[in-house]
Amino acid sequence: MRNARFRVAHLCGATLLGLSLLSPACGDKDGDGSTTGDGGAGDGGTGGDCFELADGSCVEETFHNPPELDADDEGVFRLTLAPTEVEIDGQRHCVRAYNGLFPGPTLVTPAREGSAVRQVRVDLKNDLLGHDLRSLSGGACTCTDAHGMACTPSGHDACDEGHDGHDDCTCVDEDGETCEHMFDFNVTNLHAHGSHVRPDYARGGGCVAEDGLSCRECGEDACDGDTTDDTCFLGDDVLTQVQPGAGARYRWDLDEDGTHHDGLNWYHPHIHGTTAIQTASGAAGAWIIRGPLDEVEGVAQARERVIVFHTPSVAENGFEPLADGEECTEDTLTFNDFDVLASTISPQLNMINGLRRPRMVTPPGQVERWRILNAGYLDEVWMGLFRGTDADCSGWSVTPGDVMPLTQIARDGLTLPRSYTDDYWFMSSGYRVEGLFGGEGVLQHGDTWCLVAARFLQSEGESSPTGEPISPGEAPTVEEIQEMLELGDLVAVLNVTEDAGVATETSLPTDEALAAAAPSTVVEGISAEDRCAAAAAVEDPADIDQVAVLQVGFFTADEPDPCDCANYNVNCKNFEETDRSVYPYDRDLPLDEVEHWRVAASVDGHPFHIHINPYLVCPQDNVFDPIPFPHWRDTYLVNLDRKVDLVTQNKSYTGSYVFHCHKLTHEDHGMMQVVRTCDPAVDPTCGDYGWRQCAAEDLDCAQALAATDCAIGGDTTEELLTCLAAIGGPLGVCGANSCGSDEDCGPGTSCRDWVCQPG
Ligand SMILES: [Cu+2]
């Protein structure tokens, strides 16, 4: 099954007959040249313009950018999250989505003009009206208090006390078992992914609560119960909940410190425990910030396509569609089971802009500008553009000459300091890849190019060379990636035809022009290259400003984790299980400080995403992110045997926010930390929390730190395990003789360095 033609022809047999024999005559505006179902370019409507291809057939362009959302008369974007019926690959589903769209509409913020200050206003309405309590390990939960009355338990967020929940509420699932890891799937909020704005409240007040839309306190702590000062818009505040039936007013002040970047950002809900289920429902949309890159010659007149890639789990083992005649209401949501999302045996469907295999049409010589967002909730993907064997991409060739390289010009909403061209590209959840291809002589009349995706979870045995439907423990080789793409899944078709008119742009931009539009990689006078060299030279973990190790547990009952790390953790600690009365923040980040982060993972891959401030990635020689020069990012995959040095600056804005794994099911399980940017000059508590700091006698914290030092110190799995075994020995911090205080030790021994020692 190595032959792509054969494999795809087998999948798409009906389609092969489709276009070549049954296409309507050109000019038949009512004809439907596209096919439906699971093969070839499809999902077309009828009645659109018909384009004649070189083979004489006629096709319709079914690809469209997601609709742009118009602001209202006051310049406010209105987003409403509500049960929404959508058609996914021919099936009716009922999902939580914005404004009836799947995915959500695109927000566009114009370029800054002079010294004008752009304040992006969004009113979020939650039209899910009832609570929907579900556990991450099972289904719906029913909750009653001591009197047998229905109740709502306290949540898990920073504002537990501020809500109407109570603690004597007991919840059981459909089997009568106590609900663990329970969340309200109808609670929401809004995250401006990629924004550099205040993380809590927009400065200056001016927010008036009305129409069920709330404001928040003009201060960093929205949870103190004082509602007299609730006159500020929410910033990029992901710690405030929007309850069922409620709403909130956001304002993202892009120009407060004058350093915001332009590019492709996005928005999605961000409540711990419900982020994955809501985002996977399609509650996500692109947010384009215009700026200097849009003016660069070679970019400005290129054909701009906004491509929101998402992966609903509706295939075998995935979510069941609505029954015939069943209406979509919040009681019939079809995406409502965390287990289905998190399961690695649930294949997911590759879709862009809500469509399966749409068709694009472009004129010869055109420069195409593709702005791709991976809005998927879990899986990684490789993508590439390959020459089709026919106008429907019934098959494609991956041999050199049949591969269309993509010239990347921006990543994660930040223009690259120079372009980077490669035959295929990798995206984790949350990534944005912006690239160009085409031009005079490159796209020719009669060409067909196939956008192909290869995912590990796509379909067992098809895209995974090992047949394993899980993320690999080792990075694949280049040959394995090519094989995956050869056997990959068709995502979209691009036909080149003279009938599409005249190219609007025929030349790619120069690197000089791109560099002039890019944010500087010189931070506080020191080049990124010099900062990365300095970071790489640091060996002792204690000398690293910030260490973050993202992990899922990988020990078994027979071989338990000697340090007792939580499953789904950062530095061995779980977001929910951390005692917030002792550690309100996992770490303090001093205001405006330039910091060196070293981020790593144990088994599995984890895309590291931090809010508010992007980071410079020091280049790595690997198949995932091979860009060979430092560049700005906000989401970056780390996995086994792969540590990355990052340089960031805690710029301009104080307040608390989070970093986490952008595999959203991992985040919901607690692979997340809350950080605080604070100013030591005015806040004497700033610096009380840090990745090496443990409260007195907190043995769990000491063990977590010991495990983290092992994880970040070694270069291989073997070194990690050897190190853990040593500290798990009888006299190690994590061993049988470990202690937090003298009381933990037997007679004649006392607790020193977390170990019971004689004397
Ligand atoms: Cu993860």
GROMACS .gro file of N, CA and C in nm, residues 1-99:
model
  297
    1MET      N    1   0.083  -0.121   0.000
    1MET     CA    2   0.000   0.000   0.000
    1MET      C    3   0.087   0.126   0.000
    2ARG      N    4   0.206   0.115  -0.059
    2ARG     CA    5   0.293   0.233  -0.061
    2ARG      C    6   0.250   0.332  -0.169
    3ASN      N    7   0.175   0.282  -0.265
    3ASN     CA    8   0.144   0.366  -0.380
    3ASN      C    9   0.026   0.458  -0.350
    4ALA      N   10   0.056   0.586  -0.344
    4ALA     CA   11  -0.047   0.682  -0.305
    4ALA      C   12  -0.166   0.676  -0.401
    5ARG      N   13  -0.135   0.661  -0.527
    5ARG     CA   14  -0.243   0.659  -0.626
    5ARG      C   15  -0.339   0.545  -0.598
    6PHE      N   16  -0.279   0.432  -0.572
    6PHE     CA   17  -0.362   0.315  -0.551
    6PHE      C   18  -0.447   0.331  -0.427
    7ARG      N   19  -0.382   0.376  -0.320
    7ARG     CA   20  -0.452   0.386  -0.192
    7ARG      C   21  -0.568   0.486  -0.202
    8VAL      N   22  -0.540   0.601  -0.258
    8VAL     CA   23  -0.644   0.703  -0.262
    8VAL      C   24  -0.753   0.664  -0.361
    9ALA      N   25  -0.711   0.602  -0.470
    9ALA     CA   26  -0.812   0.558  -0.565
    9ALA      C   27  -0.909   0.461  -0.499
   10HIS      N   28  -0.854   0.379  -0.413
   10HIS     CA   29  -0.937   0.284  -0.340
   10HIS      C   30  -1.037   0.357  -0.251
   11LEU      N   31  -0.987   0.460  -0.183
   11LEU     CA   32  -1.074   0.538  -0.094
   11LEU      C   33  -1.180   0.613  -0.172
   12CYS      N   34  -1.141   0.664  -0.287
   12CYS     CA   35  -1.224   0.761  -0.356
   12CYS      C   36  -1.278   0.707  -0.487
   13GLY      N   37  -1.304   0.581  -0.491
   13GLY     CA   38  -1.346   0.521  -0.616
   13GLY      C   39  -1.461   0.593  -0.683
   14ALA      N   40  -1.561   0.627  -0.602
   14ALA     CA   41  -1.679   0.692  -0.659
   14ALA      C   42  -1.641   0.826  -0.720
   15THR      N   43  -1.546   0.893  -0.657
   15THR     CA   44  -1.509   1.024  -0.705
   15THR      C   45  -1.437   1.018  -0.837
   16LEU      N   46  -1.360   0.912  -0.856
   16LEU     CA   47  -1.286   0.901  -0.981
   16LEU      C   48  -1.382   0.906  -1.099
   17LEU      N   49  -1.494   0.840  -1.083
   17LEU     CA   50  -1.594   0.847  -1.188
   17LEU      C   51  -1.653   0.987  -1.193
   18GLY      N   52  -1.660   1.047  -1.075
   18GLY     CA   53  -1.730   1.174  -1.057
   18GLY      C   54  -1.696   1.282  -1.157
   19LEU      N   55  -1.585   1.350  -1.137
   19LEU     CA   56  -1.565   1.473  -1.211
   19LEU      C   57  -1.537   1.452  -1.358
   20SER      N   58  -1.457   1.351  -1.391
   20SER     CA   59  -1.415   1.342  -1.530
   20SER      C   60  -1.533   1.306  -1.621
   21LEU      N   61  -1.627   1.229  -1.572
   21LEU     CA   62  -1.735   1.184  -1.659
   21LEU      C   63  -1.865   1.262  -1.639
   22LEU      N   64  -1.885   1.304  -1.515
   22LEU     CA   65  -2.018   1.357  -1.485
   22LEU      C   66  -2.022   1.509  -1.465
   23SER      N   67  -1.908   1.575  -1.486
   23SER     CA   68  -1.910   1.718  -1.464
   23SER      C   69  -2.007   1.786  -1.558
   24PRO      N   70  -2.075   1.888  -1.508
   24PRO     CA   71  -2.165   1.960  -1.596
   24PRO      C   72  -2.086   2.040  -1.699
   25ALA      N   73  -2.149   2.074  -1.806
   25ALA     CA   74  -2.084   2.157  -1.906
   25ALA      C   75  -2.052   2.292  -1.845
   26CYS      N   76  -1.941   2.352  -1.891
   26CYS     CA   77  -1.905   2.482  -1.837
   26CYS      C   78  -2.010   2.584  -1.875
   27GLY      N   79  -2.033   2.674  -1.781
   27GLY     CA   80  -2.137   2.773  -1.805
   27GLY      C   81  -2.268   2.732  -1.742
   28ASP      N   82  -2.277   2.607  -1.702
   28ASP     CA   83  -2.398   2.563  -1.631
   28ASP      C   84  -2.388   2.610  -1.488
   29LYS      N   85  -2.435   2.731  -1.462
   29LYS     CA   86  -2.416   2.792  -1.330
   29LYS      C   87  -2.493   2.717  -1.222
   30ASP      N   88  -2.587   2.639  -1.261
   30ASP     CA   89  -2.661   2.564  -1.161
   30ASP      C   90  -2.599   2.427  -1.136
   31GLY      N   91  -2.499   2.395  -1.216
   31GLY     CA   92  -2.439   2.263  -1.202
   31GLY      C   93  -2.359   2.252  -1.074
   32ASP      N   94  -2.348   2.135  -1.027
   32ASP     CA   95  -2.270   2.110  -0.908
   32ASP      C   96  -2.155   2.021  -0.947
   33GLY      N   97  -2.044   2.086  -0.980
   33GLY     CA   98  -1.931   2.012  -1.029
   33GLY      C   99  -1.860   1.933  -0.922
   34SER      N  100  -1.891   1.962  -0.800
   34SER     CA  101  -1.820   1.894  -0.693
   34SER      C  102  -1.894   1.768  -0.654
   35THR      N  103  -1.826   1.687  -0.577
   35THR     CA  104  -1.889   1.566  -0.528
   35THR      C  105  -1.908   1.579  -0.379
   36THR      N  106  -1.985   1.494  -0.323
   36THR     CA  107  -2.001   1.494  -0.179
   36THR      C  108  -1.948   1.364  -0.125
   37GLY      N  109  -1.942   1.357   0.003
   37GLY     CA  110  -1.900   1.233   0.066
   37GLY      C  111  -1.751   1.228   0.087
   38ASP      N  112  -1.702   1.111   0.110
   38ASP     CA  113  -1.568   1.093   0.162
   38ASP      C  114  -1.466   1.076   0.052
   39GLY      N  115  -1.462   1.165  -0.041
   39GLY     CA  116  -1.358   1.149  -0.142
   39GLY      C  117  -1.353   1.266  -0.237
   40GLY      N  118  -1.233   1.300  -0.279
   40GLY     CA  119  -1.217   1.409  -0.375
   40GLY      C  120  -1.261   1.541  -0.318
   41ALA      N  121  -1.247   1.644  -0.395
   41ALA     CA  122  -1.293   1.774  -0.350
   41ALA      C  123  -1.444   1.769  -0.339
   42GLY      N  124  -1.497   1.817  -0.231
   42GLY     CA  125  -1.640   1.800  -0.212
   42GLY      C  126  -1.702   1.911  -0.134
   43ASP      N  127  -1.813   1.882  -0.075
   43ASP     CA  128  -1.886   1.976   0.009
   43ASP      C  129  -1.928   2.100  -0.068
   44GLY      N  130  -1.937   2.089  -0.197
   44GLY     CA  131  -1.972   2.207  -0.272
   44GLY      C  132  -2.122   2.235  -0.270
   45GLY      N  133  -2.153   2.360  -0.276
   45GLY     CA  134  -2.293   2.395  -0.292
   45GLY      C  135  -2.324   2.399  -0.440
   46THR      N  136  -2.432   2.460  -0.475
   46THR     CA  137  -2.464   2.474  -0.615
   46THR      C  138  -2.486   2.622  -0.646
   47GLY      N  139  -2.478   2.652  -0.770
   47GLY     CA  140  -2.515   2.787  -0.811
   47GLY      C  141  -2.400   2.885  -0.812
   48GLY      N  142  -2.278   2.842  -0.772
   48GLY     CA  143  -2.166   2.934  -0.773
   48GLY      C  144  -2.106   2.944  -0.911
   49ASP      N  145  -1.996   3.024  -0.920
   49ASP     CA  146  -1.929   3.037  -1.048
   49ASP      C  147  -1.859   2.908  -1.085
   50CYS      N  148  -1.865   2.878  -1.213
   50CYS     CA  149  -1.801   2.757  -1.262
   50CYS      C  150  -1.672   2.796  -1.332
   51PHE      N  151  -1.562   2.728  -1.300
   51PHE     CA  152  -1.434   2.754  -1.364
   51PHE      C  153  -1.397   2.637  -1.453
   52GLU      N  154  -1.357   2.671  -1.575
   52GLU     CA  155  -1.317   2.564  -1.666
   52GLU      C  156  -1.170   2.530  -1.644
   53LEU      N  157  -1.145   2.402  -1.625
   53LEU     CA  158  -1.007   2.357  -1.605
   53LEU      C  159  -0.946   2.316  -1.739
   54ALA      N  160  -0.817   2.290  -1.737
   54ALA     CA  161  -0.747   2.256  -1.861
   54ALA      C  162  -0.800   2.127  -1.922
   55ASP      N  163  -0.853   2.036  -1.840
   55ASP     CA  164  -0.905   1.909  -1.895
   55ASP      C  165  -1.048   1.924  -1.946
   56GLY      N  166  -1.100   2.048  -1.947
   56GLY     CA  167  -1.233   2.073  -2.002
   56GLY      C  168  -1.344   2.059  -1.900
   57SER      N  169  -1.312   2.006  -1.784
   57SER     CA  170  -1.416   1.993  -1.683
   57SER      C  171  -1.441   2.129  -1.617
   58CYS      N  172  -1.546   2.136  -1.541
   58CYS     CA  173  -1.588   2.261  -1.481
   58CYS      C  174  -1.603   2.242  -1.331
   59VAL      N  175  -1.545   2.331  -1.256
   59VAL     CA  176  -1.550   2.314  -1.110
   59VAL      C  177  -1.592   2.444  -1.043
   60GLU      N  178  -1.637   2.430  -0.923
   60GLU     CA  179  -1.678   2.543  -0.841
   60GLU      C  180  -1.579   2.559  -0.727
   61GLU      N  181  -1.549   2.681  -0.690
   61GLU     CA  182  -1.461   2.702  -0.575
   61GLU      C  183  -1.544   2.691  -0.448
   62THR      N  184  -1.525   2.583  -0.375
   62THR     CA  185  -1.605   2.563  -0.253
   62THR      C  186  -1.534   2.614  -0.129
   63PHE      N  187  -1.404   2.640  -0.143
   63PHE     CA  188  -1.330   2.697  -0.029
   63PHE      C  189  -1.365   2.845  -0.015
   64HIS      N  190  -1.391   2.886   0.108
   64HIS     CA  191  -1.408   3.029   0.137
   64HIS      C  192  -1.340   3.058   0.269
   65ASN      N  193  -1.284   3.178   0.280
   65ASN     CA  194  -1.236   3.219   0.411
   65ASN      C  195  -1.354   3.222   0.506
   66PRO      N  196  -1.332   3.196   0.635
   66PRO     CA  197  -1.443   3.210   0.730
   66PRO      C  198  -1.497   3.353   0.722
   67PRO      N  199  -1.627   3.373   0.738
   67PRO     CA  200  -1.682   3.509   0.729
   67PRO      C  201  -1.620   3.600   0.834
   68GLU      N  202  -1.598   3.725   0.794
   68GLU     CA  203  -1.547   3.822   0.892
   68GLU      C  204  -1.664   3.877   0.972
   69LEU      N  205  -1.643   3.893   1.100
   69LEU     CA  206  -1.749   3.944   1.187
   69LEU      C  207  -1.750   4.097   1.181
   70ASP      N  208  -1.864   4.154   1.149
   70ASP     CA  209  -1.877   4.299   1.152
   70ASP      C  210  -1.896   4.346   1.296
   71ALA      N  211  -1.825   4.451   1.333
   71ALA     CA  212  -1.849   4.511   1.463
   71ALA      C  213  -1.982   4.585   1.460
   72ASP      N  214  -2.045   4.605   1.575
   72ASP     CA  215  -2.171   4.678   1.578
   72ASP      C  216  -2.144   4.829   1.570
   73ASP      N  217  -2.249   4.909   1.584
   73ASP     CA  218  -2.234   5.054   1.567
   73ASP      C  219  -2.132   5.115   1.664
   74GLU      N  220  -2.115   5.049   1.778
   74GLU     CA  221  -2.018   5.101   1.876
   74GLU      C  222  -1.880   5.036   1.861
   75GLY      N  223  -1.863   4.963   1.753
   75GLY     CA  224  -1.732   4.901   1.729
   75GLY      C  225  -1.709   4.775   1.810
   76VAL      N  226  -1.816   4.714   1.858
   76VAL     CA  227  -1.803   4.596   1.944
   76VAL      C  228  -1.829   4.469   1.864
   77PHE      N  229  -1.738   4.373   1.876
   77PHE     CA  230  -1.763   4.239   1.821
   77PHE      C  231  -1.852   4.164   1.919
   78ARG      N  232  -1.958   4.106   1.868
   78ARG     CA  233  -2.049   4.030   1.955
   78ARG      C  234  -2.037   3.882   1.922
   79LEU      N  235  -1.996   3.806   2.023
   79LEU     CA  236  -1.985   3.662   2.009
   79LEU      C  237  -2.084   3.596   2.103
   80THR      N  238  -2.162   3.504   2.051
   80THR     CA  239  -2.258   3.431   2.132
   80THR      C  240  -2.230   3.282   2.120
   81LEU      N  241  -2.207   3.220   2.234
   81LEU     CA  242  -2.183   3.074   2.236
   81LEU      C  243  -2.317   3.006   2.261
   82ALA      N  244  -2.355   2.918   2.171
   82ALA     CA  245  -2.489   2.858   2.181
   82ALA      C  246  -2.489   2.722   2.114
   83PRO      N  247  -2.588   2.638   2.147
   83PRO     CA  248  -2.602   2.511   2.074
   83PRO      C  249  -2.624   2.541   1.926
   84THR      N  250  -2.550   2.474   1.841
   84THR     CA  251  -2.551   2.505   1.698
   84THR      C  252  -2.553   2.376   1.618
   85GLU      N  253  -2.650   2.365   1.529
   85GLU     CA  254  -2.651   2.246   1.443
   85GLU      C  255  -2.556   2.268   1.326
   86VAL      N  256  -2.468   2.172   1.305
   86VAL     CA  257  -2.374   2.180   1.194
   86VAL      C  258  -2.372   2.048   1.119
   87GLU      N  259  -2.333   2.057   0.994
   87GLU     CA  260  -2.317   1.934   0.918
   87GLU      C  261  -2.169   1.903   0.909
   88ILE      N  262  -2.131   1.787   0.958
   88ILE     CA  263  -1.992   1.746   0.953
   88ILE      C  264  -1.985   1.619   0.871
   89ASP      N  265  -1.926   1.631   0.754
   89ASP     CA  266  -1.910   1.515   0.666
   89ASP      C  267  -2.043   1.443   0.644
   90GLY      N  268  -2.147   1.522   0.620
   90GLY     CA  269  -2.276   1.463   0.587
   90GLY      C  270  -2.360   1.423   0.707
   91GLN      N  271  -2.307   1.443   0.828
   91GLN     CA  272  -2.384   1.407   0.947
   91GLN      C  273  -2.427   1.533   1.021
   92ARG      N  274  -2.546   1.527   1.082
   92ARG     CA  275  -2.593   1.640   1.163
   92ARG      C  276  -2.538   1.628   1.304
   93HIS      N  277  -2.468   1.735   1.347
   93HIS     CA  278  -2.417   1.737   1.484
   93HIS      C  279  -2.466   1.862   1.555
   94CYS      N  280  -2.464   1.855   1.687
   94CYS     CA  281  -2.508   1.966   1.771
   94CYS      C  282  -2.392   2.003   1.861
   95VAL      N  283  -2.337   2.122   1.839
   95VAL     CA  284  -2.213   2.161   1.906
   95VAL      C  285  -2.228   2.297   1.974
   96ARG      N  286  -2.134   2.326   2.061
   96ARG     CA  287  -2.124   2.460   2.118
   96ARG      C  288  -2.041   2.544   2.022
   97ALA      N  289  -2.098   2.646   1.962
   97ALA     CA  290  -2.024   2.724   1.863
   97ALA      C  291  -2.066   2.871   1.873
   98TYR      N  292  -1.983   2.957   1.813
   98TYR     CA  293  -2.007   3.102   1.818
   98TYR      C  294  -2.091   3.146   1.698
   99ASN      N  295  -2.193   3.224   1.725
   99ASN     CA  296  -2.270   3.294   1.622
   99ASN      C  297  -2.322   3.200   1.514
   0.00000   0.00000   0.00000
